[in-house]
Coordinates of C-alpha atoms and ligand atoms in Angstrom, one line a residue:
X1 CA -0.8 8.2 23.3
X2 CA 1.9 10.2 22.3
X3 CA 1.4 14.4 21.3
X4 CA 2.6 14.6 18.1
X5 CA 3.2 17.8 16.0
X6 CA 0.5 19.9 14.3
X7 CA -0.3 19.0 11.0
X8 CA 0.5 21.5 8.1
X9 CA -1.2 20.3 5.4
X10 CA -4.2 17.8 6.1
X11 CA -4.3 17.9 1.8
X12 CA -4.9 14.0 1.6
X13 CA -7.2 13.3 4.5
X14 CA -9.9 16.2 3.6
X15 CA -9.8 14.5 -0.3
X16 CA -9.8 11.1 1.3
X17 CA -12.9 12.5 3.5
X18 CA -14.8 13.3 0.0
X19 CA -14.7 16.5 1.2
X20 CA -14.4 19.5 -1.5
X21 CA -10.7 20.5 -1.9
X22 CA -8.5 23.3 -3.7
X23 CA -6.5 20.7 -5.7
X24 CA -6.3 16.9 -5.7
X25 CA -3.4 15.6 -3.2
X26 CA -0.4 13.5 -4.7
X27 CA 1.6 10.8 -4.0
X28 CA 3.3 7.6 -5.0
X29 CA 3.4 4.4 -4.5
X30 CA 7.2 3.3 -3.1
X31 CA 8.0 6.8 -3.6
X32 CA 10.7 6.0 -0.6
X33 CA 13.4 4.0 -2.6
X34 CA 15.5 2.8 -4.9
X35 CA 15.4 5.5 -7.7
X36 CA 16.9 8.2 -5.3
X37 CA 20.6 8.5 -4.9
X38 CA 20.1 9.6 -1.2
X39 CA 18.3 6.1 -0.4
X40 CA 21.4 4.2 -1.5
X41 CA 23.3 6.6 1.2
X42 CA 21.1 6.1 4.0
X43 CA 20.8 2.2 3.6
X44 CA 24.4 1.8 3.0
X45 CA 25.8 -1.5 4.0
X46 CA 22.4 -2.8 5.6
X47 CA 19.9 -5.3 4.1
X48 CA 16.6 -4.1 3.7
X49 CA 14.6 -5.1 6.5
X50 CA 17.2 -4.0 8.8
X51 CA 16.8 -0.7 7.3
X52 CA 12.7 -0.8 8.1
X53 CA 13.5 -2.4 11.6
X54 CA 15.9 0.7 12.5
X55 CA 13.9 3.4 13.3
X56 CA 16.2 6.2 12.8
X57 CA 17.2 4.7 9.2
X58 CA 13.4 4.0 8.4
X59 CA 12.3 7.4 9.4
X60 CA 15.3 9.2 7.6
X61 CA 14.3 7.1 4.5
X62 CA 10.5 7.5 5.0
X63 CA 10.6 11.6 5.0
X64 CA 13.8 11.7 1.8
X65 CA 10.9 12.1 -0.6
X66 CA 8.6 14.8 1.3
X67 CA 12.2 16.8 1.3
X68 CA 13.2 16.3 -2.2
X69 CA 10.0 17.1 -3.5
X70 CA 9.0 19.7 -0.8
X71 CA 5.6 21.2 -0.9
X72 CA 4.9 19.1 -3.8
X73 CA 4.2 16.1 -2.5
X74 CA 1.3 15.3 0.5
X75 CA 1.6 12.5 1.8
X76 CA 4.5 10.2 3.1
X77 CA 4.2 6.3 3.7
X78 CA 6.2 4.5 6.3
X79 CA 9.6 2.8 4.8
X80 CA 8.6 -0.7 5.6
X81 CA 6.9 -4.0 3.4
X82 CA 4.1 -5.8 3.2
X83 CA 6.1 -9.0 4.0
X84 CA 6.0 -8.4 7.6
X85 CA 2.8 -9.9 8.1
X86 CA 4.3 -13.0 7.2
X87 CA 7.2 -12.6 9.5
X88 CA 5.1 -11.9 12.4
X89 CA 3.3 -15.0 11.2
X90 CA 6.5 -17.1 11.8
X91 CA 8.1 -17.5 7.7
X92 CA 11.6 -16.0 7.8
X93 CA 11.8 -13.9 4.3
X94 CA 14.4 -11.7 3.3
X95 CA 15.0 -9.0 0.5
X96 CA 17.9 -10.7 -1.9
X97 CA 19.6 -7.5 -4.3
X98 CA 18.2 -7.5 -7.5
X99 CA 15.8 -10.7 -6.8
X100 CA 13.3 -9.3 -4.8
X101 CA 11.3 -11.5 -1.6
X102 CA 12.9 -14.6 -0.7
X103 CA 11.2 -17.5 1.6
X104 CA 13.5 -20.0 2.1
X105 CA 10.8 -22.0 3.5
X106 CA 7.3 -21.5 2.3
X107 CA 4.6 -23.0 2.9
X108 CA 3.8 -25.7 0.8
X109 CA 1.3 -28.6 2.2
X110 CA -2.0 -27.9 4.4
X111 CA 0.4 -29.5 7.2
X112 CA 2.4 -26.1 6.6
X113 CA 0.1 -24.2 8.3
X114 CA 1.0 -25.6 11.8
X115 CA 3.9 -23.7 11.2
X116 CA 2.6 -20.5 12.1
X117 CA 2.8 -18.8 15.1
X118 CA -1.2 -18.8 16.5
X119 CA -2.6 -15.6 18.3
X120 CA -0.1 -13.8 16.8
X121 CA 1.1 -10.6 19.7
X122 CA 1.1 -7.9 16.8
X123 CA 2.3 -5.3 19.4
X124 CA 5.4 -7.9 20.6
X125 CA 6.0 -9.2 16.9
X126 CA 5.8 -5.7 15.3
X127 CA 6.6 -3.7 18.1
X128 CA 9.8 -2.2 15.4
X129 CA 7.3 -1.3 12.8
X130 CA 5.1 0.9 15.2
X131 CA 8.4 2.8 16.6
X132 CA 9.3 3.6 13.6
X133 CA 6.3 5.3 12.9
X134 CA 6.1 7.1 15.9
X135 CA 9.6 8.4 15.5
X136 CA 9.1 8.9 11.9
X137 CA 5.6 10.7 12.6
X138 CA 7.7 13.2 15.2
X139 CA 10.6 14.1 12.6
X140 CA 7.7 14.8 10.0
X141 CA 7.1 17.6 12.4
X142 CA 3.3 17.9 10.9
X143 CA 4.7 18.8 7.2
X144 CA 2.3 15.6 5.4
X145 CA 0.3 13.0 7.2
X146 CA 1.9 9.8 7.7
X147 CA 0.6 6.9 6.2
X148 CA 0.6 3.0 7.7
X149 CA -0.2 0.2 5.2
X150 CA -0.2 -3.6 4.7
X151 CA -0.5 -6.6 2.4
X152 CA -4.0 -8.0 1.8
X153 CA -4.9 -11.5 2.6
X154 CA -5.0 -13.5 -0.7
X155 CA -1.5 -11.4 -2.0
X156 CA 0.3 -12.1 1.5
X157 CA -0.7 -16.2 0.8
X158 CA 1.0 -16.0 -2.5
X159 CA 4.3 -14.9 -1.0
X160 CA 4.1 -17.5 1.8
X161 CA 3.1 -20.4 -0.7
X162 CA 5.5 -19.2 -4.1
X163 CA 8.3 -18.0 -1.6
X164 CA 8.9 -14.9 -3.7
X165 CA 7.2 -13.1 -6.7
X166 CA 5.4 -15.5 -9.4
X167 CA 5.0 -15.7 -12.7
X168 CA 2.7 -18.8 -12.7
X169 CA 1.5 -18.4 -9.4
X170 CA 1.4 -22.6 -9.4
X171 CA 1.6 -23.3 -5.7
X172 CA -1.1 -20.6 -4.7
X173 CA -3.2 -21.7 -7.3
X174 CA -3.0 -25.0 -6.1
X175 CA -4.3 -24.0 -3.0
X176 CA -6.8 -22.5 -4.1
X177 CA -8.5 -25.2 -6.4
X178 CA -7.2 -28.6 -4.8
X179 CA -7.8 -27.1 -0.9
X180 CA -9.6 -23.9 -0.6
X181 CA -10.5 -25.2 2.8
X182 CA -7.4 -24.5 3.8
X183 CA -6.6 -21.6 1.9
X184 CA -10.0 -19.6 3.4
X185 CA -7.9 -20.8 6.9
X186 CA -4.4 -19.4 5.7
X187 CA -6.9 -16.0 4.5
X188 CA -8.4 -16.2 7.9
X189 CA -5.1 -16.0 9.9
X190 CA -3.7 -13.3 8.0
X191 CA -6.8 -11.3 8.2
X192 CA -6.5 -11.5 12.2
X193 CA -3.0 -10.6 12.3
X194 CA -4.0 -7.7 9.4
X195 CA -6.5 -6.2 11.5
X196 CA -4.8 -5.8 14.4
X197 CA -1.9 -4.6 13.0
X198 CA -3.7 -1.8 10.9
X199 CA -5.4 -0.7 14.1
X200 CA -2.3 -0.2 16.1
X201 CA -0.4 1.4 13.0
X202 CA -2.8 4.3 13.8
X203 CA -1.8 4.1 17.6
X204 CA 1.4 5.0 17.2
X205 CA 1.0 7.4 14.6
X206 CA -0.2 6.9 11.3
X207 CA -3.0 9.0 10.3
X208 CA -4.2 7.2 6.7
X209 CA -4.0 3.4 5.5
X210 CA -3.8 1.9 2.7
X211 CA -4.3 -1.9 2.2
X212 CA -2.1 -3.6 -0.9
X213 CA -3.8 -6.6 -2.7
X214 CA -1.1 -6.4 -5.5
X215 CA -1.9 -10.0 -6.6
X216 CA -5.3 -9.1 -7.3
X217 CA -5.7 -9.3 -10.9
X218 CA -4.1 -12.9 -10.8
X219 CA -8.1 -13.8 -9.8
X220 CA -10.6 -14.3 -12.2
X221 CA -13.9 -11.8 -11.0
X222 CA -15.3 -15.0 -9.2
X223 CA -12.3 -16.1 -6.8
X224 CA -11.7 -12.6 -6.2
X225 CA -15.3 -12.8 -5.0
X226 CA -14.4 -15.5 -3.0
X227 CA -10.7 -15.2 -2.2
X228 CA -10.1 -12.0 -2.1
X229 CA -13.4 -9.3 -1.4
X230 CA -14.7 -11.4 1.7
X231 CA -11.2 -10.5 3.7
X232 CA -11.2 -7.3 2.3
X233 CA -14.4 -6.4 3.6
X234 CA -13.5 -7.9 7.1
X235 CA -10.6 -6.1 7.9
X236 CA -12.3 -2.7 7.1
X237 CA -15.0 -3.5 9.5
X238 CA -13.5 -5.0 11.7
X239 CA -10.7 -2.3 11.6
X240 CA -13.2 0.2 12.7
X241 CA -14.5 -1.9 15.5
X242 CA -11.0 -2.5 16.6
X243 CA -10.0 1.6 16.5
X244 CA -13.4 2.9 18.3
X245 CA -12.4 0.1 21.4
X246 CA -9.0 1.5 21.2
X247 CA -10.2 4.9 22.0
X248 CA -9.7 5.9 18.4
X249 CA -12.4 8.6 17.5
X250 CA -11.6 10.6 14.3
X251 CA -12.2 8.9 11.1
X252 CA -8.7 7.3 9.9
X253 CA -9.0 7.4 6.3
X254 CA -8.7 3.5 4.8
X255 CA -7.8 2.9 0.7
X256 CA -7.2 0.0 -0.8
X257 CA -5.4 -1.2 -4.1
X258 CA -6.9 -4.2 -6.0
X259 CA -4.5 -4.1 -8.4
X260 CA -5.3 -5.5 -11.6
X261 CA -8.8 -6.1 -10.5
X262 CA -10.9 -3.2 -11.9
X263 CA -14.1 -5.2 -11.9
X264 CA -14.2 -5.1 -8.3
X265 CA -14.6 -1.7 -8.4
X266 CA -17.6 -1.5 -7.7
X267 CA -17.9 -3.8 -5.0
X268 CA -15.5 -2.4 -3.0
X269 CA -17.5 1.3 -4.1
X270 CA -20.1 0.0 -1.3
X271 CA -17.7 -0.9 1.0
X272 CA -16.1 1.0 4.5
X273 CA -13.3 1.8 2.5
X274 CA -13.0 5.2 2.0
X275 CA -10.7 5.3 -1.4
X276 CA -10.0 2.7 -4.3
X277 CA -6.8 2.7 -5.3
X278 CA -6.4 2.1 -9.4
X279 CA -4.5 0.4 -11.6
X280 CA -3.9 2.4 -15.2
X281 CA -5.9 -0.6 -17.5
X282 CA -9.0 1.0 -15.9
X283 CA -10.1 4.9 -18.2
X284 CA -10.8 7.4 -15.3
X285 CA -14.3 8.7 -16.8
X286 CA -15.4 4.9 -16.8
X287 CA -14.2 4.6 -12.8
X288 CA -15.6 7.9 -11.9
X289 CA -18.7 6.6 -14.2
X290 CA -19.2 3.1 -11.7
X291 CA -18.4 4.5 -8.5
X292 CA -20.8 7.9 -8.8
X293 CA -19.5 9.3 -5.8
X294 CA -19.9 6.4 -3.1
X295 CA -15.9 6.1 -2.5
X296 CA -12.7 7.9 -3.6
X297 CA -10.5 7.1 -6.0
X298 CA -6.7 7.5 -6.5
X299 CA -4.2 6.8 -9.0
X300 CA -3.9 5.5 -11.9
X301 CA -0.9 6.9 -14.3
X302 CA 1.0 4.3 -15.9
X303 CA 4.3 4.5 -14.0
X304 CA 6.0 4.3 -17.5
X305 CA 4.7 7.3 -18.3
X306 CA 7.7 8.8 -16.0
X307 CA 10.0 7.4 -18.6
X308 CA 8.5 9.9 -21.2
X309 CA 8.7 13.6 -22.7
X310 CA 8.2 16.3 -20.3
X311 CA 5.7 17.1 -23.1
X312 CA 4.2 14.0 -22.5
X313 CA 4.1 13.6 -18.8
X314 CA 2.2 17.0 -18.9
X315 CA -0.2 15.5 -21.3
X316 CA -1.1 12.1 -19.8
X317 CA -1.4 13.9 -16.3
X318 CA -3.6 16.3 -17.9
X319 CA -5.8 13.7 -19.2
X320 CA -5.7 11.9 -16.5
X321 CA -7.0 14.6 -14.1
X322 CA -10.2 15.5 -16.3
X323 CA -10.7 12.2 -16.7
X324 CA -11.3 12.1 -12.8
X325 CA -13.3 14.9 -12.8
X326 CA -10.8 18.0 -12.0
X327 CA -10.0 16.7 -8.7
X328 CA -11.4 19.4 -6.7
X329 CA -13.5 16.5 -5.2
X330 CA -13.3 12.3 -4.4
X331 CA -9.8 12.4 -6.4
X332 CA -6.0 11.3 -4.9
X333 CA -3.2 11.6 -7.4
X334 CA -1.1 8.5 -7.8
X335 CA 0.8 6.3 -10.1
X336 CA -1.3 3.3 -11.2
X337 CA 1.4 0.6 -9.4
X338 CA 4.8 1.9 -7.6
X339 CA 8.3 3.8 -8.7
X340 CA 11.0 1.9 -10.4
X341 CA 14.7 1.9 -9.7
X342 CA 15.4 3.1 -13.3
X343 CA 13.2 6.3 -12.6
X344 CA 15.0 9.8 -13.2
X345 CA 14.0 11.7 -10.0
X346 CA 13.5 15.0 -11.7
X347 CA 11.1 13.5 -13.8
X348 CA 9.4 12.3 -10.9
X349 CA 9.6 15.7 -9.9
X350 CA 7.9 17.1 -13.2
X351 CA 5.0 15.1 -13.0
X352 CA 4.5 16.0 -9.3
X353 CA 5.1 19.8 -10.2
X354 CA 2.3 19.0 -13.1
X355 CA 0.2 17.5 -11.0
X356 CA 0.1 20.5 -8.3
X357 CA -0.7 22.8 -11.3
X358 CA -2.9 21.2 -13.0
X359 CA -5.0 20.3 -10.5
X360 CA -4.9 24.2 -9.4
X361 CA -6.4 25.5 -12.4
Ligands
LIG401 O1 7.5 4.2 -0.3 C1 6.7 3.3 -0.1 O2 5.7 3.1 -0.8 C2 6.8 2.5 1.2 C3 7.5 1.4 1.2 C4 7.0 0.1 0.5 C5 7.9 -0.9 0.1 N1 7.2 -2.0 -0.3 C6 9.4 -0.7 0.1 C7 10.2 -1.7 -0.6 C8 5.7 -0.4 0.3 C9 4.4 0.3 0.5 C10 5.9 -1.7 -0.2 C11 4.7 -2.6 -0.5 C12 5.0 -3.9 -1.2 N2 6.0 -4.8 -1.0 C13 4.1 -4.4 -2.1 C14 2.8 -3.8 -2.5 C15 2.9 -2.8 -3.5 C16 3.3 -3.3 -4.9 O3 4.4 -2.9 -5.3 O4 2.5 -4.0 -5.4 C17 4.6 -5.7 -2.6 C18 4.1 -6.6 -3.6 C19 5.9 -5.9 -1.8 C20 6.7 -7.1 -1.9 C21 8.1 -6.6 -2.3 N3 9.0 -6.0 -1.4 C22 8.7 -6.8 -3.5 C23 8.1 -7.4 -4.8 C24 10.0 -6.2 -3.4 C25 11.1 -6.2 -4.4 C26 10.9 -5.0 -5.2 C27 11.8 -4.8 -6.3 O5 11.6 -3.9 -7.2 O6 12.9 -5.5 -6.4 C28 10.2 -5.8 -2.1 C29 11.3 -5.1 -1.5 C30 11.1 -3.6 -1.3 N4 10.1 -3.1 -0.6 C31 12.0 -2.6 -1.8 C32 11.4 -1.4 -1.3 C33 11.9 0.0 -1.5 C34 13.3 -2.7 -2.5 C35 14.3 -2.8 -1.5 C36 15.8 -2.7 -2.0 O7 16.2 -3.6 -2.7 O8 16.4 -1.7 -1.6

């Protein structure tokens, strides 16, 4: 394994640990992106996924937040998508301006799935993702921990079955209710490749995780019962299997974001995951009221809120950390979903400037 630089501030994993902490730790979902000029000028002329396939554009990208918002933010996440599960899978996909993920050939019929690449060589497949978090770990230079994520199960099979986002989510449902055979088989192979690919995220560098199951909320309490928490639950344990073979010691702090899906709060409370990423439709005194301390949470601010008063922001993040408690303990800061290209980056800036004192106090 590679020596990598000492770490600086170790903010995130100590909260993430559920260990006590001087204030809670921040940071955003997609805060690498679109809503800072200086993205625009590193991408330049380049599509997106060439951008998270080059590691010296991916890394740049990756650490423009931690240097815009410097000692204010403490955490950074690698530039990259959940999508590439699904490329490593077989599916081509690409990033179309202003349209968002584009398959132009999803899956469609159970015959589909022969189309997938079987034992899937994560390290050969996504040998460009784990470089660039090496190299992006290095020019960190120990200033945040670096963390590795991808997309869970059931919200990776809506992208390969709608080829792009959904509003009606008509072919995954589909699936689901005329062959959840085959669906629990599509789940299943995603899982696999999900695992593996988590476990050698923290091989070459990353040092937290975070799992996305963004679809979430488009299951009833049920099917995410069936469809969704079963996978969940296997990639964290098997994840851990899969770290302590790889020689993997510490504990690598795992969070994951059922977006949407509040009521599987508490499942996922007695779970191997070590934080639950929320949504802002959930209050924080009702979360922190369900959980009682088995797992950490993070989030939930309405990203909207960025759009607001200063006055405001100060307000809502005020709220917002009581709500969790003070965050001195089992508390991340986050926004309840990602950034949005519209966002004024000095308002970003407020709230994480609120946040930090605040969550002093
Ligand atoms: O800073 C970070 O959080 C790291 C990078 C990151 C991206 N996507 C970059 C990105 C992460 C963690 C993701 C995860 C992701 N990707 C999710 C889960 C989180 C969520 O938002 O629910 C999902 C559902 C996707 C799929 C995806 N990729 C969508 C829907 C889009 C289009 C987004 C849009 O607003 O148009 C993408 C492309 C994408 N991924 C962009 C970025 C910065 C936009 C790329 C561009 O046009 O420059």
């Amino acid at each position: 394994m590679v020596e990598f630089p000492t770490l600086k501030n170790d903010l995130i994993l100590r909260a993430a640990r559920g260990e006590k902490v001087e204030r809670p730790p921040v940071w955003v979902m997609r805060q690498a992106g679109r809503y800072l000029p200086q993205y625009h000028v590193a991408k330049g002329k380049n599509d997106f996924f060439t951008c998270c396939r080059t590691a010296e554009i991916a890394s740049e990208i990756t650490i423009q937040p931690v240097e815009h918002y410097d000692g204010i933010l403490d955490a950074a996440i690698i530039f990259s998508d959940i999508l590439v599960i699904p490329q490593a899978l077989g599916l081509e996909v690409e990033i179309l301006d202003k349209v968002g993920p584009h398959f132009p050939n999803p899956l469609r019929e159970p015959a589909d799935l022969e189309k997938l690449n079987k034992n899937v060589d994560v390290k050969k497949e996504l040998d460009w993702a784990l470089k660039a978090i090496t190299a992006t770990r290095i020019k960190l230079d120990g200033r945040v921990p670096l963390l590795g994520f991808c997309g869970a199960p059931w919200t990776l099979m809506v992208y390969m079955l709608e080829g792009g986002g959904s509003k009606l989510y008509r072919y995954a449902k589909t699936w689901l209710y005329k062959y959840p055979k085959e669906s629990k088989e599509l789940l299943s192979r995603i899982t696999d490749v999900a695992v593996e690919f988590l476990a050698q995220q923290v091989v070459a560098g990353a040092q937290m995780l975070q799992v996305f199951e963004s679809s979430g909320g488009e299951l009833g309490p049920a099917e995410f019962q069936e469809f969704s928490l079963p996978y969940l639950l296997e990639i964290i344990t098997r994840l851990r299997k899969r770290l302590f073979e790889l020689g993997i010691t510490d504990h690598v702090p795992v969070s994951v974001f059922p977006r949407g899906a509040s009521y599987a709060l508490d499942w996922l409370a007695d779970s191997d995951y070590d934080v639950v990423s929320l949504d802002w439709t959930i209050d924080p005194a009702k979360a922190v009221e369900i959980v009682r301390g088995r797992v950490v949470l993070q989030g939930n601010l309405d990203p909207g809120v960025i759009y607001g008063t200063d006055e405001i922001i100060t307000d809502k993040v005020q709220k917002m950390i009581e709500g969790f408690g003070g965050g001195k303990q089992g508390y991340i800061v986050n926004l309840g979903h990602g950034t949005q290209p519209f966002f004024d980056p000095a308002k970003l800036g407020w709230f994480l400037k609120e946040v930090k004192r605040i969550g002093s106090q």
